[in-house]
PDB file of C-alpha atoms in Angstrom:
ATOM      1  CA  MET M  28      -5.057  72.615 -45.241  1.00 42.00           C
ATOM      2  CA  PRO M  29      -6.859  72.057 -41.953  1.00 40.00           C
ATOM      3  CA  PRO M  30      -5.856  74.194 -38.897  1.00 40.00           C
ATOM      4  CA  VAL M  31      -3.124  72.759 -36.730  1.00 41.00           C
ATOM      5  CA  HIS M  32      -3.872  73.386 -33.097  1.00 42.00           C
ATOM      6  CA  ASN M  33      -1.363  71.206 -31.305  1.00 43.00           C
ATOM      7  CA  ALA M  34       1.560  68.826 -31.663  1.00 42.00           C
ATOM      8  CA  ARG M  35      -0.673  65.767 -31.966  1.00 45.00           C
ATOM      9  CA  SER M  36      -2.564  67.230 -34.945  1.00 49.00           C
ATOM     10  CA  ILE M  37       0.716  68.259 -36.549  1.00 44.00           C
ATOM     11  CA  GLN M  38       1.987  64.724 -36.164  1.00 44.00           C
ATOM     12  CA  LYS M  39      -1.196  63.209 -37.565  1.00 49.00           C
ATOM     13  CA  TRP M  40      -1.176  65.589 -40.547  1.00 48.00           C
ATOM     14  CA  PHE M  41       2.417  64.843 -41.447  1.00 47.00           C
ATOM     15  CA  VAL M  42       1.926  61.063 -41.049  1.00 47.00           C
ATOM     16  CA  GLU M  43      -1.159  61.065 -43.251  1.00 46.00           C
ATOM     17  CA  ILE M  44       0.643  63.015 -45.985  1.00 47.00           C
ATOM     18  CA  GLY M  45       3.829  61.046 -45.625  1.00 48.00           C
ATOM     19  CA  VAL M  46       2.279  57.566 -45.723  1.00 43.00           C
ATOM     20  CA  GLU M  47       0.119  58.616 -48.721  1.00 45.00           C
ATOM     21  CA  GLU M  48       3.071  59.932 -50.664  1.00 47.00           C
ATOM     22  CA  LEU M  49       5.269  56.840 -50.094  1.00 42.00           C
ATOM     23  CA  ASP M  50       2.949  54.925 -52.381  1.00 44.00           C
ATOM     24  CA  TRP M  51       3.082  56.837 -55.642  1.00 45.00           C
ATOM     25  CA  PRO M  52       6.821  56.886 -56.478  1.00 47.00           C
ATOM     26  CA  THR M  53       6.677  53.195 -57.314  1.00 44.00           C
ATOM     27  CA  GLN M  54       3.834  53.827 -59.758  1.00 46.00           C
ATOM     28  CA  SER M  55       5.043  57.168 -61.328  1.00 50.00           C
ATOM     29  CA  MET M  56       8.618  56.016 -61.805  1.00 49.00           C
ATOM     30  CA  LEU M  57       7.383  53.905 -64.708  1.00 52.00           C
ATOM     31  CA  VAL M  58       6.863  56.957 -66.840  1.00 57.00           C
ATOM     32  CA  CYS M  59       9.176  59.361 -64.999  1.00 66.00           C
ATOM     33  CA  SER M  60      12.208  57.595 -66.353  1.00 69.00           C
ATOM     34  CA  VAL M  61      10.779  57.719 -69.887  1.00 74.00           C
ATOM     35  CA  GLY M  62      10.179  61.455 -69.763  1.00 74.00           C
ATOM     36  CA  MET M  63      13.611  62.331 -68.381  1.00 76.00           C
ATOM     37  CA  LEU M  64      15.441  60.126 -70.978  1.00 76.00           C
ATOM     38  CA  LEU M  65      13.448  61.688 -73.805  1.00 80.00           C
ATOM     39  CA  GLN M  66      14.371  65.216 -72.390  1.00 83.00           C
ATOM     40  CA  VAL M  67      18.076  64.671 -72.386  1.00 80.00           C
ATOM     41  CA  GLN M  68      18.853  62.259 -75.257  1.00 79.00           C
ATOM     42  CA  ASN M  69      21.264  63.392 -77.964  1.00 74.00           C
ATOM     43  CA  VAL M  70      19.240  64.787 -80.841  1.00 73.00           C
ATOM     44  CA  ASP M  71      21.979  63.844 -83.368  1.00 72.00           C
ATOM     45  CA  LYS M  72      22.005  60.157 -82.251  1.00 76.00           C
ATOM     46  CA  PRO M  73      18.603  59.650 -80.649  1.00 76.00           C
ATOM     47  CA  LEU M  74      18.048  56.290 -78.869  1.00 77.00           C
ATOM     48  CA  TYR M  75      14.236  56.703 -78.713  1.00 78.00           C
ATOM     49  CA  ARG M  76      11.630  57.757 -81.278  1.00 77.00           C
ATOM     50  CA  GLY M  77       8.925  58.625 -78.782  1.00 77.00           C
ATOM     51  CA  THR M  78       7.269  57.700 -75.496  1.00 76.00           C
ATOM     52  CA  TYR M  79       6.135  54.131 -76.316  1.00 77.00           C
ATOM     53  CA  HIS M  80       9.422  53.312 -78.089  1.00 78.00           C
ATOM     54  CA  CYS M  81      11.455  54.530 -75.115  1.00 77.00           C
ATOM     55  CA  PHE M  82       9.328  52.465 -72.692  1.00 76.00           C
ATOM     56  CA  GLN M  83       9.556  49.419 -74.925  1.00 79.00           C
ATOM     57  CA  SER M  84      13.319  49.819 -75.339  1.00 77.00           C
ATOM     58  CA  ILE M  85      14.026  50.156 -71.696  1.00 75.00           C
ATOM     59  CA  VAL M  86      12.122  47.012 -70.860  1.00 77.00           C
ATOM     60  CA  ARG M  87      13.720  45.024 -73.712  1.00 81.00           C
ATOM     61  CA  GLN M  88      17.347  46.235 -72.934  1.00 76.00           C
ATOM     62  CA  GLU M  89      17.365  46.628 -69.122  1.00 73.00           C
ATOM     63  CA  SER M  90      14.227  44.607 -68.123  1.00 69.00           C
ATOM     64  CA  MET M  91      11.393  46.096 -65.976  1.00 71.00           C
ATOM     65  CA  PHE M  92      13.942  47.016 -63.355  1.00 70.00           C
ATOM     66  CA  GLY M  93      15.285  49.597 -65.736  1.00 66.00           C
ATOM     67  CA  LEU M  94      12.179  51.659 -65.226  1.00 68.00           C
ATOM     68  CA  TYR M  95      12.805  51.904 -61.518  1.00 67.00           C
ATOM     69  CA  LYS M  96      16.363  53.190 -61.549  1.00 73.00           C
ATOM     70  CA  GLY M  97      16.757  56.098 -59.125  1.00 67.00           C
ATOM     71  CA  ILE M  98      13.574  55.288 -57.121  1.00 73.00           C
ATOM     72  CA  GLY M  99      15.515  55.408 -53.873  1.00 69.00           C
ATOM     73  CA  SER M 100      15.936  59.199 -54.013  1.00 70.00           C
ATOM     74  CA  PRO M 101      12.116  60.039 -54.411  1.00 73.00           C
ATOM     75  CA  MET M 102      11.254  57.432 -51.769  1.00 73.00           C
ATOM     76  CA  MET M 103      13.559  59.165 -49.305  1.00 73.00           C
ATOM     77  CA  GLY M 104      12.687  62.702 -50.233  1.00 75.00           C
ATOM     78  CA  LEU M 105       9.048  62.874 -51.048  1.00 78.00           C
ATOM     79  CA  THR M 106       7.687  62.386 -47.569  1.00 78.00           C
ATOM     80  CA  PHE M 107       9.787  65.367 -46.275  1.00 83.00           C
ATOM     81  CA  ILE M 108       8.945  67.397 -49.323  1.00 84.00           C
ATOM     82  CA  ASN M 109       5.164  67.024 -48.953  1.00 77.00           C
ATOM     83  CA  ALA M 110       5.431  67.651 -45.206  1.00 80.00           C
ATOM     84  CA  ILE M 111       7.192  70.936 -45.947  1.00 88.00           C
ATOM     85  CA  VAL M 112       4.730  71.831 -48.717  1.00 85.00           C
ATOM     86  CA  PHE M 113       1.652  71.222 -46.688  1.00 76.00           C
ATOM     87  CA  GLY M 114       3.016  72.907 -43.624  1.00 83.00           C
ATOM     88  CA  VAL M 115       4.231  76.061 -45.393  1.00 92.00           C
ATOM     89  CA  GLN M 116       1.139  76.407 -47.536  1.00 87.00           C
ATOM     90  CA  GLY M 117      -1.247  76.070 -44.554  1.00 85.00           C
ATOM     91  CA  ASN M 118       0.684  78.551 -42.460  1.00 91.00           C
ATOM     92  CA  ALA M 119       0.977  80.975 -45.372  1.00 95.00           C
ATOM     93  CA  MET M 120      -2.761  80.810 -45.873  1.00 92.00           C
ATOM     94  CA  ARG M 121      -3.341  81.563 -42.235  1.00 92.00           C
ATOM     95  CA  TYR M 122      -0.981  84.435 -42.371  1.00 94.00           C
ATOM     96  CA  LEU M 123      -2.548  85.930 -45.486  1.00 94.00           C
ATOM     97  CA  GLY M 124      -5.951  85.624 -43.732  1.00 91.00           C
ATOM     98  CA  HIS M 125      -8.309  85.258 -46.680  1.00 90.00           C
ATOM     99  CA  ASP M 126      -8.992  82.207 -48.799  1.00 89.00           C
ATOM    100  CA  THR M 127      -8.867  83.787 -52.246  1.00 92.00           C
ATOM    101  CA  PRO M 128      -7.456  82.343 -55.468  1.00 91.00           C
ATOM    102  CA  MET M 129      -4.626  84.909 -55.429  1.00 94.00           C
ATOM    103  CA  ASN M 130      -3.632  83.905 -51.825  1.00 95.00           C
ATOM    104  CA  GLN M 131      -3.802  80.255 -52.844  1.00 93.00           C
ATOM    105  CA  PHE M 132      -1.282  80.998 -55.577  1.00 96.00           C
ATOM    106  CA  LEU M 133       1.008  82.989 -53.288  1.00 96.00           C
ATOM    107  CA  ALA M 134       0.861  80.301 -50.512  1.00 95.00           C
ATOM    108  CA  GLY M 135       1.574  77.553 -53.020  1.00 94.00           C
ATOM    109  CA  ALA M 136       4.426  79.611 -54.515  1.00 96.00           C
ATOM    110  CA  ALA M 137       5.909  80.078 -50.994  1.00 96.00           C
ATOM    111  CA  ALA M 138       5.661  76.284 -50.366  1.00 94.00           C
ATOM    112  CA  GLY M 139       7.243  75.544 -53.696  1.00 95.00           C
ATOM    113  CA  THR M 140      10.188  77.712 -53.111  1.00 96.00           C
ATOM    114  CA  ILE M 141      11.105  76.301 -49.691  1.00 96.00           C
ATOM    115  CA  GLN M 142      10.869  72.664 -50.627  1.00 94.00           C
ATOM    116  CA  CYS M 143      13.508  73.120 -53.378  1.00 95.00           C
ATOM    117  CA  VAL M 144      16.180  72.646 -50.660  1.00 93.00           C
ATOM    118  CA  ILE M 145      15.301  68.955 -50.735  1.00 93.00           C
ATOM    119  CA  CYS M 146      13.749  68.699 -54.221  1.00 92.00           C
ATOM    120  CA  CYS M 147      16.905  69.777 -56.180  1.00 94.00           C
ATOM    121  CA  PRO M 148      19.423  67.222 -54.740  1.00 93.00           C
ATOM    122  CA  MET M 149      16.775  64.505 -54.788  1.00 92.00           C
ATOM    123  CA  GLU M 150      16.069  65.065 -58.452  1.00 92.00           C
ATOM    124  CA  LEU M 151      19.783  65.349 -59.261  1.00 93.00           C
ATOM    125  CA  ALA M 152      20.387  61.900 -57.757  1.00 91.00           C
ATOM    126  CA  LYS M 153      17.356  60.416 -59.584  1.00 89.00           C
ATOM    127  CA  THR M 154      18.492  61.921 -62.887  1.00 89.00           C
ATOM    128  CA  ARG M 155      22.130  60.587 -62.599  1.00 89.00           C
ATOM    129  CA  MET M 156      20.856  57.134 -61.415  1.00 86.00           C
ATOM    130  CA  GLN M 157      18.427  56.923 -64.398  1.00 82.00           C
ATOM    131  CA  MET M 158      21.239  57.977 -66.833  1.00 82.00           C
ATOM    132  CA  GLN M 159      23.521  55.235 -65.554  1.00 80.00           C
ATOM    133  CA  GLY M 160      23.799  52.192 -67.787  1.00 68.00           C
ATOM    134  CA  THR M 161      21.172  53.418 -70.249  1.00 64.00           C
ATOM    135  CA  GLY M 162      20.468  50.725 -72.860  1.00 52.00           C
ATOM    136  CA  GLU M 163      22.447  47.975 -70.924  1.00 53.00           C
ATOM    137  CA  LYS M 164      20.856  45.034 -69.252  1.00 52.00           C
ATOM    138  CA  LYS M 165      23.878  44.628 -67.009  1.00 54.00           C
ATOM    139  CA  SER M 166      25.912  47.836 -66.741  1.00 54.00           C
ATOM    140  CA  LYS M 167      29.526  47.072 -67.312  1.00 60.00           C
ATOM    141  CA  ARG M 168      30.639  49.954 -64.871  1.00 66.00           C
ATOM    142  CA  LYS M 169      28.338  51.332 -62.262  1.00 74.00           C
ATOM    143  CA  LEU M 170      29.542  54.703 -61.124  1.00 79.00           C
ATOM    144  CA  TYR M 171      26.908  55.014 -58.368  1.00 84.00           C
ATOM    145  CA  LYS M 172      25.719  52.182 -56.055  1.00 84.00           C
ATOM    146  CA  ASN M 173      22.522  54.053 -54.886  1.00 85.00           C
ATOM    147  CA  SER M 174      21.110  57.521 -54.577  1.00 86.00           C
ATOM    148  CA  LEU M 175      23.015  58.331 -51.359  1.00 89.00           C
ATOM    149  CA  ASP M 176      26.203  57.150 -52.852  1.00 90.00           C
ATOM    150  CA  CYS M 177      25.460  59.305 -55.935  1.00 90.00           C
ATOM    151  CA  LEU M 178      25.079  62.378 -53.880  1.00 92.00           C
ATOM    152  CA  ALA M 179      28.134  61.523 -51.698  1.00 93.00           C
ATOM    153  CA  ARG M 180      30.312  61.135 -54.823  1.00 92.00           C
ATOM    154  CA  ILE M 181      28.996  64.373 -56.383  1.00 92.00           C
ATOM    155  CA  TYR M 182      29.737  66.259 -53.120  1.00 94.00           C
ATOM    156  CA  LYS M 183      33.222  64.816 -52.827  1.00 93.00           C
ATOM    157  CA  ARG M 184      34.014  65.788 -56.422  1.00 90.00           C
ATOM    158  CA  GLU M 185      32.197  69.147 -56.838  1.00 90.00           C
ATOM    159  CA  GLY M 186      31.257  70.290 -53.347  1.00 93.00           C
ATOM    160  CA  LEU M 187      27.980  71.743 -52.291  1.00 93.00           C
ATOM    161  CA  SER M 188      27.439  73.543 -55.590  1.00 92.00           C
ATOM    162  CA  GLY M 189      27.590  70.200 -57.339  1.00 91.00           C
ATOM    163  CA  VAL M 190      24.854  68.688 -55.113  1.00 93.00           C
ATOM    164  CA  ASN M 191      22.679  71.665 -55.789  1.00 94.00           C
ATOM    165  CA  ARG M 192      23.339  71.663 -59.490  1.00 94.00           C
ATOM    166  CA  GLY M 193      20.142  72.904 -61.221  1.00 94.00           C
ATOM    167  CA  MET M 194      18.873  74.763 -58.106  1.00 96.00           C
ATOM    168  CA  VAL M 195      18.075  78.028 -60.022  1.00 96.00           C
ATOM    169  CA  THR M 196      16.000  76.192 -62.660  1.00 97.00           C
ATOM    170  CA  THR M 197      14.369  74.178 -59.886  1.00 96.00           C
ATOM    171  CA  LEU M 198      13.316  77.385 -58.185  1.00 97.00           C
ATOM    172  CA  ILE M 199      12.024  78.878 -61.443  1.00 96.00           C
ATOM    173  CA  ARG M 200       9.999  75.758 -62.049  1.00 96.00           C
ATOM    174  CA  GLU M 201       8.688  74.967 -58.517  1.00 95.00           C
ATOM    175  CA  THR M 202       7.774  78.493 -57.425  1.00 96.00           C
ATOM    176  CA  PRO M 203       5.130  79.310 -60.092  1.00 96.00           C
ATOM    177  CA  GLY M 204       4.401  75.650 -60.624  1.00 95.00           C
ATOM    178  CA  PHE M 205       3.142  75.183 -57.091  1.00 94.00           C
ATOM    179  CA  GLY M 206       1.234  78.501 -57.301  1.00 95.00           C
ATOM    180  CA  VAL M 207      -0.574  77.357 -60.388  1.00 96.00           C
ATOM    181  CA  TYR M 208      -1.175  73.962 -58.794  1.00 93.00           C
ATOM    182  CA  PHE M 209      -2.963  75.263 -55.765  1.00 91.00           C
ATOM    183  CA  LEU M 210      -4.752  77.985 -57.736  1.00 95.00           C
ATOM    184  CA  ALA M 211      -6.084  75.437 -60.232  1.00 94.00           C
ATOM    185  CA  TYR M 212      -7.320  73.151 -57.526  1.00 90.00           C
ATOM    186  CA  ASP M 213      -8.951  76.021 -55.683  1.00 89.00           C
ATOM    187  CA  VAL M 214     -10.727  77.343 -58.818  1.00 92.00           C
ATOM    188  CA  LEU M 215     -11.866  73.824 -59.897  1.00 93.00           C
ATOM    189  CA  THR M 216     -13.269  72.806 -56.525  1.00 88.00           C
ATOM    190  CA  ARG M 217     -15.124  76.083 -56.147  1.00 88.00           C
ATOM    191  CA  SER M 218     -16.553  75.687 -59.691  1.00 90.00           C
ATOM    192  CA  ILE M 219     -17.747  71.991 -59.584  1.00 89.00           C
ATOM    193  CA  GLY M 220     -18.458  71.729 -55.794  1.00 84.00           C
ATOM    194  CA  CYS M 221     -18.294  68.527 -53.886  1.00 73.00           C
ATOM    195  CA  GLU M 222     -20.087  68.304 -50.658  1.00 76.00           C
ATOM    196  CA  PRO M 223     -19.458  65.418 -48.260  1.00 76.00           C
ATOM    197  CA  ASP M 224     -22.840  63.937 -49.059  1.00 79.00           C
ATOM    198  CA  ASP M 225     -22.384  64.364 -52.811  1.00 81.00           C
ATOM    199  CA  PRO M 226     -22.531  60.907 -54.440  1.00 85.00           C
ATOM    200  CA  TYR M 227     -20.062  62.231 -57.086  1.00 88.00           C
ATOM    201  CA  MET M 228     -17.570  63.729 -54.595  1.00 87.00           C
ATOM    202  CA  ILE M 229     -14.784  61.146 -55.306  1.00 89.00           C
ATOM    203  CA  PRO M 230     -14.906  61.502 -59.108  1.00 91.00           C
ATOM    204  CA  LYS M 231     -14.953  65.315 -58.655  1.00 92.00           C
ATOM    205  CA  LEU M 232     -11.885  65.138 -56.405  1.00 90.00           C
ATOM    206  CA  LEU M 233     -10.065  62.885 -58.859  1.00 92.00           C
ATOM    207  CA  PHE M 234     -10.795  65.232 -61.731  1.00 94.00           C
ATOM    208  CA  ALA M 235      -9.781  68.372 -59.825  1.00 93.00           C
ATOM    209  CA  GLY M 236      -6.589  66.878 -58.660  1.00 91.00           C
ATOM    210  CA  GLY M 237      -5.624  65.413 -61.986  1.00 94.00           C
ATOM    211  CA  MET M 238      -6.399  68.581 -63.916  1.00 95.00           C
ATOM    212  CA  SER M 239      -4.447  70.677 -61.291  1.00 94.00           C
ATOM    213  CA  GLY M 240      -1.358  68.532 -61.908  1.00 93.00           C
ATOM    214  CA  ILE M 241      -1.676  68.848 -65.652  1.00 96.00           C
ATOM    215  CA  ALA M 242      -2.169  72.678 -65.295  1.00 96.00           C
ATOM    216  CA  SER M 243       0.987  72.854 -63.132  1.00 94.00           C
ATOM    217  CA  TRP M 244       3.141  70.876 -65.489  1.00 94.00           C
ATOM    218  CA  LEU M 245       2.021  72.723 -68.610  1.00 96.00           C
ATOM    219  CA  SER M 246       2.835  76.058 -67.031  1.00 95.00           C
ATOM    220  CA  THR M 247       6.487  75.142 -66.255  1.00 95.00           C
ATOM    221  CA  TYR M 248       7.416  72.301 -68.395  1.00 95.00           C
ATOM    222  CA  PRO M 249       9.998  74.132 -70.632  1.00 96.00           C
ATOM    223  CA  VAL M 250      11.852  74.988 -67.541  1.00 96.00           C
ATOM    224  CA  ASP M 251      11.776  71.344 -66.488  1.00 95.00           C
ATOM    225  CA  VAL M 252      13.447  70.337 -69.775  1.00 95.00           C
ATOM    226  CA  ILE M 253      16.363  72.703 -69.148  1.00 96.00           C
ATOM    227  CA  LYS M 254      16.689  71.605 -65.480  1.00 95.00           C
ATOM    228  CA  SER M 255      16.979  67.954 -66.513  1.00 93.00           C
ATOM    229  CA  ARG M 256      19.594  68.738 -69.110  1.00 94.00           C
ATOM    230  CA  LEU M 257      21.690  70.716 -66.713  1.00 94.00           C
ATOM    231  CA  GLN M 258      21.492  67.965 -64.029  1.00 93.00           C
ATOM    232  CA  ALA M 259      22.349  65.311 -66.551  1.00 91.00           C
ATOM    233  CA  ASP M 260      25.240  67.334 -67.915  1.00 90.00           C
ATOM    234  CA  GLY M 261      28.548  66.158 -66.692  1.00 81.00           C
ATOM    235  CA  VAL M 262      27.780  62.488 -66.680  1.00 79.00           C
ATOM    236  CA  GLY M 263      30.994  60.863 -67.678  1.00 71.00           C
ATOM    237  CA  GLY M 264      33.000  63.918 -66.837  1.00 73.00           C
ATOM    238  CA  VAL M 265      32.131  65.924 -69.978  1.00 79.00           C
ATOM    239  CA  TYR M 266      30.239  69.126 -69.481  1.00 87.00           C
ATOM    240  CA  GLN M 267      28.319  70.561 -72.452  1.00 90.00           C
ATOM    241  CA  TYR M 268      26.677  73.642 -70.860  1.00 93.00           C
ATOM    242  CA  THR M 269      28.237  76.551 -69.077  1.00 92.00           C
ATOM    243  CA  SER M 270      25.013  78.135 -67.731  1.00 94.00           C
ATOM    244  CA  ILE M 271      21.262  78.227 -68.039  1.00 96.00           C
ATOM    245  CA  ALA M 272      21.303  80.649 -70.918  1.00 96.00           C
ATOM    246  CA  ASP M 273      23.864  78.483 -72.723  1.00 96.00           C
ATOM    247  CA  CYS M 274      21.764  75.350 -72.326  1.00 95.00           C
ATOM    248  CA  VAL M 275      18.720  77.155 -73.710  1.00 96.00           C
ATOM    249  CA  ARG M 276      20.719  78.646 -76.536  1.00 96.00           C
ATOM    250  CA  GLN M 277      22.309  75.359 -77.569  1.00 95.00           C
ATOM    251  CA  SER M 278      19.093  73.428 -77.244  1.00 94.00           C
ATOM    252  CA  VAL M 279      17.019  75.817 -79.349  1.00 95.00           C
ATOM    253  CA  ARG M 280      19.767  76.161 -82.025  1.00 94.00           C
ATOM    254  CA  ARG M 281      20.082  72.381 -82.451  1.00 92.00           C
ATOM    255  CA  GLU M 282      16.436  71.298 -81.969  1.00 91.00           C
ATOM    256  CA  GLY M 283      14.219  74.319 -82.305  1.00 93.00           C
ATOM    257  CA  LEU M 284      11.354  75.285 -79.985  1.00 94.00           C
ATOM    258  CA  ARG M 285      10.084  71.677 -79.963  1.00 92.00           C
ATOM    259  CA  VAL M 286      12.890  70.837 -77.601  1.00 93.00           C
ATOM    260  CA  PHE M 287      10.658  72.360 -74.758  1.00 95.00           C
ATOM    261  CA  THR M 288       8.005  69.619 -75.321  1.00 93.00           C
ATOM    262  CA  ARG M 289      10.382  66.605 -75.267  1.00 91.00           C
ATOM    263  CA  GLY M 290       8.886  64.010 -72.841  1.00 89.00           C
ATOM    264  CA  LEU M 291       5.740  65.948 -72.375  1.00 92.00           C
ATOM    265  CA  THR M 292       3.365  63.119 -73.268  1.00 88.00           C
ATOM    266  CA  SER M 293       4.821  60.760 -70.606  1.00 86.00           C
ATOM    267  CA  THR M 294       4.816  63.591 -68.060  1.00 90.00           C
ATOM    268  CA  LEU M 295       1.141  64.255 -68.561  1.00 92.00           C
ATOM    269  CA  LEU M 296       0.262  60.528 -68.522  1.00 88.00           C
ATOM    270  CA  ARG M 297       1.775  60.438 -65.130  1.00 87.00           C
ATOM    271  CA  ALA M 298       0.519  63.805 -63.860  1.00 89.00           C
ATOM    272  CA  PHE M 299      -3.207  63.126 -64.081  1.00 92.00           C
ATOM    273  CA  PRO M 300      -3.531  59.775 -62.196  1.00 89.00           C
ATOM    274  CA  VAL M 301      -0.818  60.491 -59.646  1.00 85.00           C
ATOM    275  CA  ASN M 302      -2.320  63.906 -58.634  1.00 86.00           C
ATOM    276  CA  ALA M 303      -5.889  62.686 -58.906  1.00 89.00           C
ATOM    277  CA  ALA M 304      -5.232  59.805 -56.529  1.00 84.00           C
ATOM    278  CA  THR M 305      -3.220  61.947 -54.138  1.00 77.00           C
ATOM    279  CA  PHE M 306      -5.824  64.708 -53.795  1.00 77.00           C
ATOM    280  CA  ALA M 307      -8.654  62.284 -53.348  1.00 81.00           C
ATOM    281  CA  THR M 308      -6.821  60.101 -50.772  1.00 78.00           C
ATOM    282  CA  VAL M 309      -5.632  63.029 -48.740  1.00 73.00           C
ATOM    283  CA  THR M 310      -9.054  64.803 -48.752  1.00 76.00           C
ATOM    284  CA  LEU M 311     -10.936  61.654 -47.850  1.00 81.00           C
ATOM    285  CA  VAL M 312      -8.514  60.770 -44.982  1.00 75.00           C
ATOM    286  CA  LEU M 313      -8.828  64.317 -43.573  1.00 72.00           C
ATOM    287  CA  LEU M 314     -12.616  64.245 -43.869  1.00 78.00           C
ATOM    288  CA  TYR M 315     -12.663  60.951 -42.039  1.00 77.00           C
ATOM    289  CA  ALA M 316     -10.282  62.247 -39.295  1.00 75.00           C
ATOM    290  CA  GLN M 317     -12.110  65.428 -38.724  1.00 72.00           C
ATOM    291  CA  GLY M 318     -15.579  64.097 -39.028  1.00 68.00           C
ATOM    292  CA  VAL M 319     -17.916  64.701 -42.037  1.00 49.00           C
ATOM    293  CA  GLU M 320     -20.185  66.881 -39.893  1.00 44.00           C
ATOM    294  CA  GLU M 321     -17.361  69.367 -39.370  1.00 52.00           C
ATOM    295  CA  GLY M 322     -16.189  69.520 -42.989  1.00 45.00           C
ATOM    296  CA  PRO M 323     -16.976  72.576 -44.985  1.00 47.00           C
ATOM    297  CA  LYS M 324     -18.282  72.336 -48.417  1.00 50.00           C
ATOM    298  CA  ASP M 325     -16.844  72.568 -51.866  1.00 52.00           C
ATOM    299  CA  CYS M 326     -14.020  70.177 -51.214  1.00 55.00           C
ATOM    300  CA  GLU M 327     -12.380  72.486 -48.681  1.00 52.00           C
ATOM    301  CA  LEU M 328     -11.269  71.478 -45.203  1.00 45.00           C
ATOM    302  CA  GLY M 329     -10.940  74.482 -43.053  1.00 43.00           C
ATOM    303  CA  PRO M 330     -11.427  75.640 -39.367  1.00 41.00           C
ATOM    304  CA  PRO M 331     -15.020  75.711 -38.194  1.00 39.00           C
ATOM    305  CA  ASN M 332     -16.815  78.902 -37.156  1.00 39.00           C
ATOM    306  CA  THR M 333     -14.714  81.088 -39.521  1.00 39.00           C
ATOM    307  CA  ALA M 334     -15.753  83.150 -42.475  1.00 39.00           C
ATOM    308  CA  HIS M 335     -12.874  81.904 -44.675  1.00 40.00           C
ATOM    309  CA  HIS M 336     -11.927  78.252 -45.401  1.00 42.00           C
ATOM    310  CA  THR M 337      -8.406  77.161 -46.082  1.00 39.00           C
ATOM    311  CA  GLN M 338      -8.085  75.076 -49.297  1.00 44.00           C
ATOM    312  CA  LEU M 339      -6.615  71.660 -49.006  1.00 46.00           C
ATOM    313  CA  PRO M 340      -3.286  71.804 -50.741  1.00 42.00           C
ATOM    314  CA  GLN M 341      -1.305  69.119 -52.508  1.00 42.00           C
ATOM    315  CA  GLN M 342       1.926  68.630 -54.418  1.00 38.00           C
ATOM    316  CA  THR M 343       2.641  67.101 -57.702  1.00 39.00           C
ATOM    317  CA  GLN M 344       6.941  65.918 -59.251  1.00 37.00           C
ATOM    318  CA  ALA M 345       8.605  66.494 -58.436  1.00 36.00           C
ATOM    319  CA  SER M 346       8.860  66.403 -59.146  1.00 40.00           C
ATOM    320  CA  SER M 347       7.853  67.563 -58.105  1.00 41.00           C
ATOM    321  CA  LEU M 348       4.797  67.308 -59.247  1.00 50.00           C
TER     322      LEU M 348
END
């Protein structure tokens, strides 16, 4: 992350990240809904046989709009999440002082932890909205009008603990997930190199960003399955799990260890292009804003006249990655 010297540069940084991040929810929701529904479906009476069948069934039963249920929550939250992530990661790197892979991991982990305050309620609303009217072209009874109404009703019924349902599993997923994310990007960019005048700089940025997203998801995906099940639990007023341990125990007993890979294909299909495009776009925008002549090498954008460069960070979805 580039150094922030004043309020104007802070504003420019947050606007660049926020505007860029507003674009990808509309694209990634196409497969995000598929992955979540595969994670939480009843194994005794499964609605979907796999990724393609799930996608096909949603379109056939609910039209294309069925793939975009719950998009309001990510659209509202992702700008704030990425602003928090980039700000915390950059300041953590400056505090640590040295741009090393381990410090990249620690700074990323710190950023991932703090953004959970917004990420958890956002994903709860998205999950509940996606579960609503599953398999129905026109839902006979809509419990929630939109994402805000969803959170308001949950708060009214269950209080603050209900809005933060799944917070522990979100923390367990996001803290190491973001650490791996920034670590992977740092290692990849140092290995392949991509100087501003490199004709293959953009393909290298796309590759590094995409692979970082995949590495992050693979490292924490089993936790994401449990988080989704806990947040989907209680839809219709019936609760199946009493705790994280109970959710893990019941899931493994009924479905075996393969339960931890449910929906993985659709998640990885989303992770590579989304994170590749995000990393490349942000890096190129910042290079343009700073001036290529001031940009350090190896895909890193850091302060001039220093011995250590601060790696450009980026989030994945949440969500977050």
